[in-house]
Each structure stands twice: as C-alpha cells, then as structure tokens.
Amino acid sequence: MKLKIYADRMSQPSRAIIIFCKVNRIDFEEVRVDLAKRQHLSPDFKVVNPMGQVPAIVDGRFQLFESHAILIYLACAFPGIADNWYPNDLFKRAKIQSVLDWHHSNLRRGAAPFLLNTVLGPALGIKVNPQAAAEAEKLLFSSLSKIESFWLEGNGKFLLGSSQPSIADLSLVCEIMQLEILDERERNRILGPYKKVQQWIENTKNATRPHFDEVHALLFGFKARLQKPPSGRAINEASKKRALHSKM
C-alpha cells in the first residue's frame, strides 16, 4: 500500500515531511487535514493520531506521528535515501538527534507562539497574549543566536558543519520559514542580524528545489492574503466603529 501522509501545508513540520518525500522520490498520497477547519480534532483523524496533531503517516499497517520520528522512519525505511539525510554513522546520527531535540525545546517554542500571538491570532480570530508574544520573542532571538554561533559551526553549508543537508536542516528551516508571513520590516528585524542563518536557509532551499518552493506556495499565498489592503467597505466600517467609539 502507498504511504499516506496526513498534513496541512500551513504546518511547518508537515512541510518538512512532504519536502523530504518529494526530494527523495518516495511515492505517497497526501491527505489534507485542514487545521483552520479543525479537522485534526475530528474522530476520523484521531484514529490516525490520537493526539490530534499533524503530520502523521500510515505505511501499511504501521502508523506514526511526531515529525522528527517520521523523518527518521522515512530515512531508514525507504531504499535509496542518500546517507546525508540521516547517516549510518552512529555518532553523526546522535548529533542530528541532538539538534532535533533542541529544536522542539527552543526554536519551536519561540517561533510558533510568537507568530500566534502577533499575526496569526488576529487572522484566525484568536485572542492574542502580548506577554506570551514578548516571552516567545526572547526565546526566538536566543534560538537564532544559538544556530548562528553554535549549530552552524565551521565552514560547512549546513548544520553541524556538514556539506550536505540532513533531516535536521529541513526541520529547522521549515520552522523558520513560518516567519515569512510577517511583513518585510518585521521579518528583517528578526532575521537581519543573523547572516549565517540567512545563508543556511538559502542553502537548504537550493538543495531541495523545486520541491521546497512548491510546498511553501500555500504559506506565501496566505501571506499575500494577510497583507492585502482592506477593501473600501472594510475601511468604511472600521471608520464608523472608530467614530462611534469616540462619541461614547
């Protein structure tokens, strides 16, 4: 049976799984789970992943969730995967695993809540928490600094001084790509100080094109809608509300 990937391309880890499969020519069926419609909480999907999160996979009778576990499984279970993605060398594997563990405790805990409590929340009708946004921003800056000064060691183009990308590069870059939904000024404020990080992102994009761009098209479409100027009617309605508020 063909591998099934349950994903939403607005999800950072979902994109990493899909890109990995496309780059490595793994035949799969993509089953969209629309997070905006809360399909991840449906009884049908919870049969696939009781935790109610994407991504998840079904490979025959085998089911698996958590993106890092899925990437490791795919790199090991399918033939013909280049060794750089998850090397046979035990020491190199352990180093990659350390990056992945660090990712979930640091970069993801900074980037995801920062975006939710700044631009995503209002777009989705979710109340934002300014204090949570401020705390997440500190962790995001700290994480980017650690990538710049520690994980991108030496002269290698990728994490851990490697000359080729691993599953860790793909996972972390897809996380950082979520910052693309910010306007250019805000994005540059956050990423601008980190020149090595910016070059590493480009290196990862180039190593996985054209699939990287295709899988991120939905994210860029969302950004375009988010930054689209409001219609005249919307502006008039907002003006009326402000005028009414000023009279109260």
mmCIF file of N, CA, C and O in Angstrom, residues 126-159:
data_model
loop_
_atom_site.group_PDB
_atom_site.id
_atom_site.type_symbol
_atom_site.label_atom_id
_atom_site.label_comp_id
_atom_site.label_asym_id
_atom_site.label_seq_id
_atom_site.Cartn_x
_atom_site.Cartn_y
_atom_site.Cartn_z
ATOM 1 N N ILE A 126 -8.283 34.520 16.977
ATOM 2 C CA ILE A 126 -7.846 34.046 18.292
ATOM 3 C C ILE A 126 -7.304 35.235 19.096
ATOM 4 O O ILE A 126 -6.534 36.044 18.570
ATOM 5 N N LYS A 127 -7.708 35.341 20.334
ATOM 6 C CA LYS A 127 -7.238 36.422 21.189
ATOM 7 C C LYS A 127 -5.749 36.270 21.462
ATOM 8 O O LYS A 127 -5.272 35.189 21.810
ATOM 9 N N VAL A 128 -5.004 37.347 21.303
ATOM 10 C CA VAL A 128 -3.562 37.287 21.486
ATOM 11 C C VAL A 128 -3.184 37.617 22.919
ATOM 12 O O VAL A 128 -3.928 38.280 23.648
ATOM 13 N N ASN A 129 -1.988 37.166 23.285
ATOM 14 C CA ASN A 129 -1.453 37.395 24.616
ATOM 15 C C ASN A 129 -0.124 38.148 24.467
ATOM 16 O O ASN A 129 0.891 37.537 24.126
ATOM 17 N N PRO A 130 -0.105 39.449 24.673
ATOM 18 C CA PRO A 130 1.119 40.234 24.479
ATOM 19 C C PRO A 130 2.293 39.748 25.317
ATOM 20 O O PRO A 130 3.440 39.776 24.856
ATOM 21 N N GLN A 131 2.022 39.310 26.554
ATOM 22 C CA GLN A 131 3.106 38.823 27.396
ATOM 23 C C GLN A 131 3.706 37.553 26.817
ATOM 24 O O GLN A 131 4.931 37.379 26.785
ATOM 25 N N ALA A 132 2.847 36.653 26.327
ATOM 26 C CA ALA A 132 3.334 35.411 25.707
ATOM 27 C C ALA A 132 4.137 35.729 24.464
ATOM 28 O O ALA A 132 5.156 35.074 24.184
ATOM 29 N N ALA A 133 3.708 36.735 23.698
ATOM 30 C CA ALA A 133 4.439 37.136 22.491
ATOM 31 C C ALA A 133 5.831 37.647 22.843
ATOM 32 O O ALA A 133 6.818 37.306 22.180
ATOM 33 N N ALA A 134 5.923 38.460 23.914
ATOM 34 C CA ALA A 134 7.211 39.025 24.331
ATOM 35 C C ALA A 134 8.160 37.928 24.804
ATOM 36 O O ALA A 134 9.358 37.930 24.473
ATOM 37 N N GLU A 135 7.643 36.981 25.579
ATOM 38 C CA GLU A 135 8.471 35.885 26.069
ATOM 39 C C GLU A 135 8.926 34.987 24.922
ATOM 40 O O GLU A 135 10.083 34.539 24.882
ATOM 41 N N ALA A 136 8.021 34.730 23.978
ATOM 42 C CA ALA A 136 8.369 33.891 22.831
ATOM 43 C C ALA A 136 9.419 34.574 21.957
ATOM 44 O O ALA A 136 10.320 33.925 21.425
ATOM 45 N N GLU A 137 9.300 35.894 21.820
ATOM 46 C CA GLU A 137 10.273 36.630 21.007
ATOM 47 C C GLU A 137 11.679 36.511 21.595
ATOM 48 O O GLU A 137 12.655 36.331 20.864
ATOM 49 N N LYS A 138 11.789 36.587 22.906
ATOM 50 C CA LYS A 138 13.099 36.422 23.544
ATOM 51 C C LYS A 138 13.690 35.053 23.246
ATOM 52 O O LYS A 138 14.878 34.929 22.932
ATOM 53 N N LEU A 139 12.859 34.013 23.336
ATOM 54 C CA LEU A 139 13.337 32.658 23.067
ATOM 55 C C LEU A 139 13.667 32.488 21.591
ATOM 56 O O LEU A 139 14.633 31.791 21.236
ATOM 57 N N LEU A 140 12.906 33.136 20.720
ATOM 58 C CA LEU A 140 13.185 33.070 19.283
ATOM 59 C C LEU A 140 14.537 33.691 18.972
ATOM 60 O O LEU A 140 15.354 33.097 18.253
ATOM 61 N N PHE A 141 14.812 34.874 19.522
ATOM 62 C CA PHE A 141 16.105 35.516 19.294
ATOM 63 C C PHE A 141 17.240 34.676 19.861
ATOM 64 O O PHE A 141 18.297 34.532 19.238
ATOM 65 N N SER A 142 17.029 34.135 21.040
ATOM 66 C CA SER A 142 18.041 33.286 21.655
ATOM 67 C C SER A 142 18.319 32.056 20.799
ATOM 68 O O SER A 142 19.479 31.649 20.622
ATOM 69 N N SER A 143 17.273 31.473 20.239
ATOM 70 C CA SER A 143 17.426 30.276 19.412
ATOM 71 C C SER A 143 18.169 30.581 18.116
ATOM 72 O O SER A 143 19.050 29.831 17.699
ATOM 73 N N LEU A 144 17.809 31.685 17.477
ATOM 74 C CA LEU A 144 18.504 32.079 16.252
ATOM 75 C C LEU A 144 19.980 32.356 16.526
ATOM 76 O O LEU A 144 20.856 32.021 15.714
ATOM 77 N N SER A 145 20.258 32.943 17.678
ATOM 78 C CA SER A 145 21.638 33.211 18.063
ATOM 79 C C SER A 145 22.421 31.913 18.256
ATOM 80 O O SER A 145 23.590 31.804 17.856
ATOM 81 N N LYS A 146 21.781 30.916 18.869
ATOM 82 C CA LYS A 146 22.439 29.619 19.069
ATOM 83 C C LYS A 146 22.703 28.926 17.736
ATOM 84 O O LYS A 146 23.759 28.299 17.544
ATOM 85 N N ILE A 147 21.770 29.024 16.803
ATOM 86 C CA ILE A 147 22.002 28.438 15.477
ATOM 87 C C ILE A 147 23.188 29.125 14.817
ATOM 88 O O ILE A 147 24.081 28.468 14.264
ATOM 89 N N GLU A 148 23.198 30.450 14.885
ATOM 90 C CA GLU A 148 24.251 31.249 14.250
ATOM 91 C C GLU A 148 25.633 30.941 14.831
ATOM 92 O O GLU A 148 26.619 30.786 14.088
ATOM 93 N N SER A 149 25.708 30.847 16.147
ATOM 94 C CA SER A 149 27.026 30.756 16.808
ATOM 95 C C SER A 149 27.463 29.334 17.132
ATOM 96 O O SER A 149 28.660 29.084 17.320
ATOM 97 N N PHE A 150 26.500 28.392 17.201
ATOM 98 C CA PHE A 150 26.866 27.041 17.634
ATOM 99 C C PHE A 150 26.535 25.956 16.597
ATOM 100 O O PHE A 150 27.421 25.225 16.166
ATOM 101 N N TRP A 151 25.276 25.861 16.209
ATOM 102 C CA TRP A 151 24.892 24.767 15.313
ATOM 103 C C TRP A 151 25.480 24.922 13.915
ATOM 104 O O TRP A 151 25.742 23.930 13.230
ATOM 105 N N LEU A 152 25.681 26.153 13.471
ATOM 106 C CA LEU A 152 26.315 26.384 12.169
ATOM 107 C C LEU A 152 27.815 26.567 12.379
ATOM 108 O O LEU A 152 28.399 27.598 12.059
ATOM 109 N N GLU A 153 28.434 25.539 12.904
ATOM 110 C CA GLU A 153 29.856 25.615 13.234
ATOM 111 C C GLU A 153 30.721 25.453 11.985
ATOM 112 O O GLU A 153 30.322 24.834 11.000
ATOM 113 N N GLY A 154 31.924 26.002 12.050
ATOM 114 C CA GLY A 154 32.891 25.824 10.975
ATOM 115 C C GLY A 154 32.451 26.462 9.672
ATOM 116 O O GLY A 154 31.673 27.421 9.646
ATOM 117 N N ASN A 155 32.957 25.912 8.581
ATOM 118 C CA ASN A 155 32.691 26.466 7.257
ATOM 119 C C ASN A 155 31.673 25.659 6.463
ATOM 120 O O ASN A 155 31.506 25.882 5.262
ATOM 121 N N GLY A 156 31.015 24.717 7.107
ATOM 122 C CA GLY A 156 30.025 23.908 6.415
ATOM 123 C C GLY A 156 28.813 24.731 5.998
ATOM 124 O O GLY A 156 28.483 25.745 6.626
ATOM 125 N N LYS A 157 28.136 24.280 4.962
ATOM 126 C CA LYS A 157 26.956 24.987 4.462
ATOM 127 C C LYS A 157 25.713 24.682 5.285
ATOM 128 O O LYS A 157 24.724 25.402 5.210
ATOM 129 N N PHE A 158 25.789 23.588 6.086
ATOM 130 C CA PHE A 158 24.610 23.142 6.811
ATOM 131 C C PHE A 158 24.936 22.910 8.282
ATOM 132 O O PHE A 158 26.076 23.093 8.710
ATOM 133 N N LEU A 159 23.937 22.543 9.064
ATOM 134 C CA LEU A 159 24.110 22.336 10.494
ATOM 135 C C LEU A 159 25.200 21.311 10.773
ATOM 136 O O LEU A 159 25.426 20.385 9.992
#
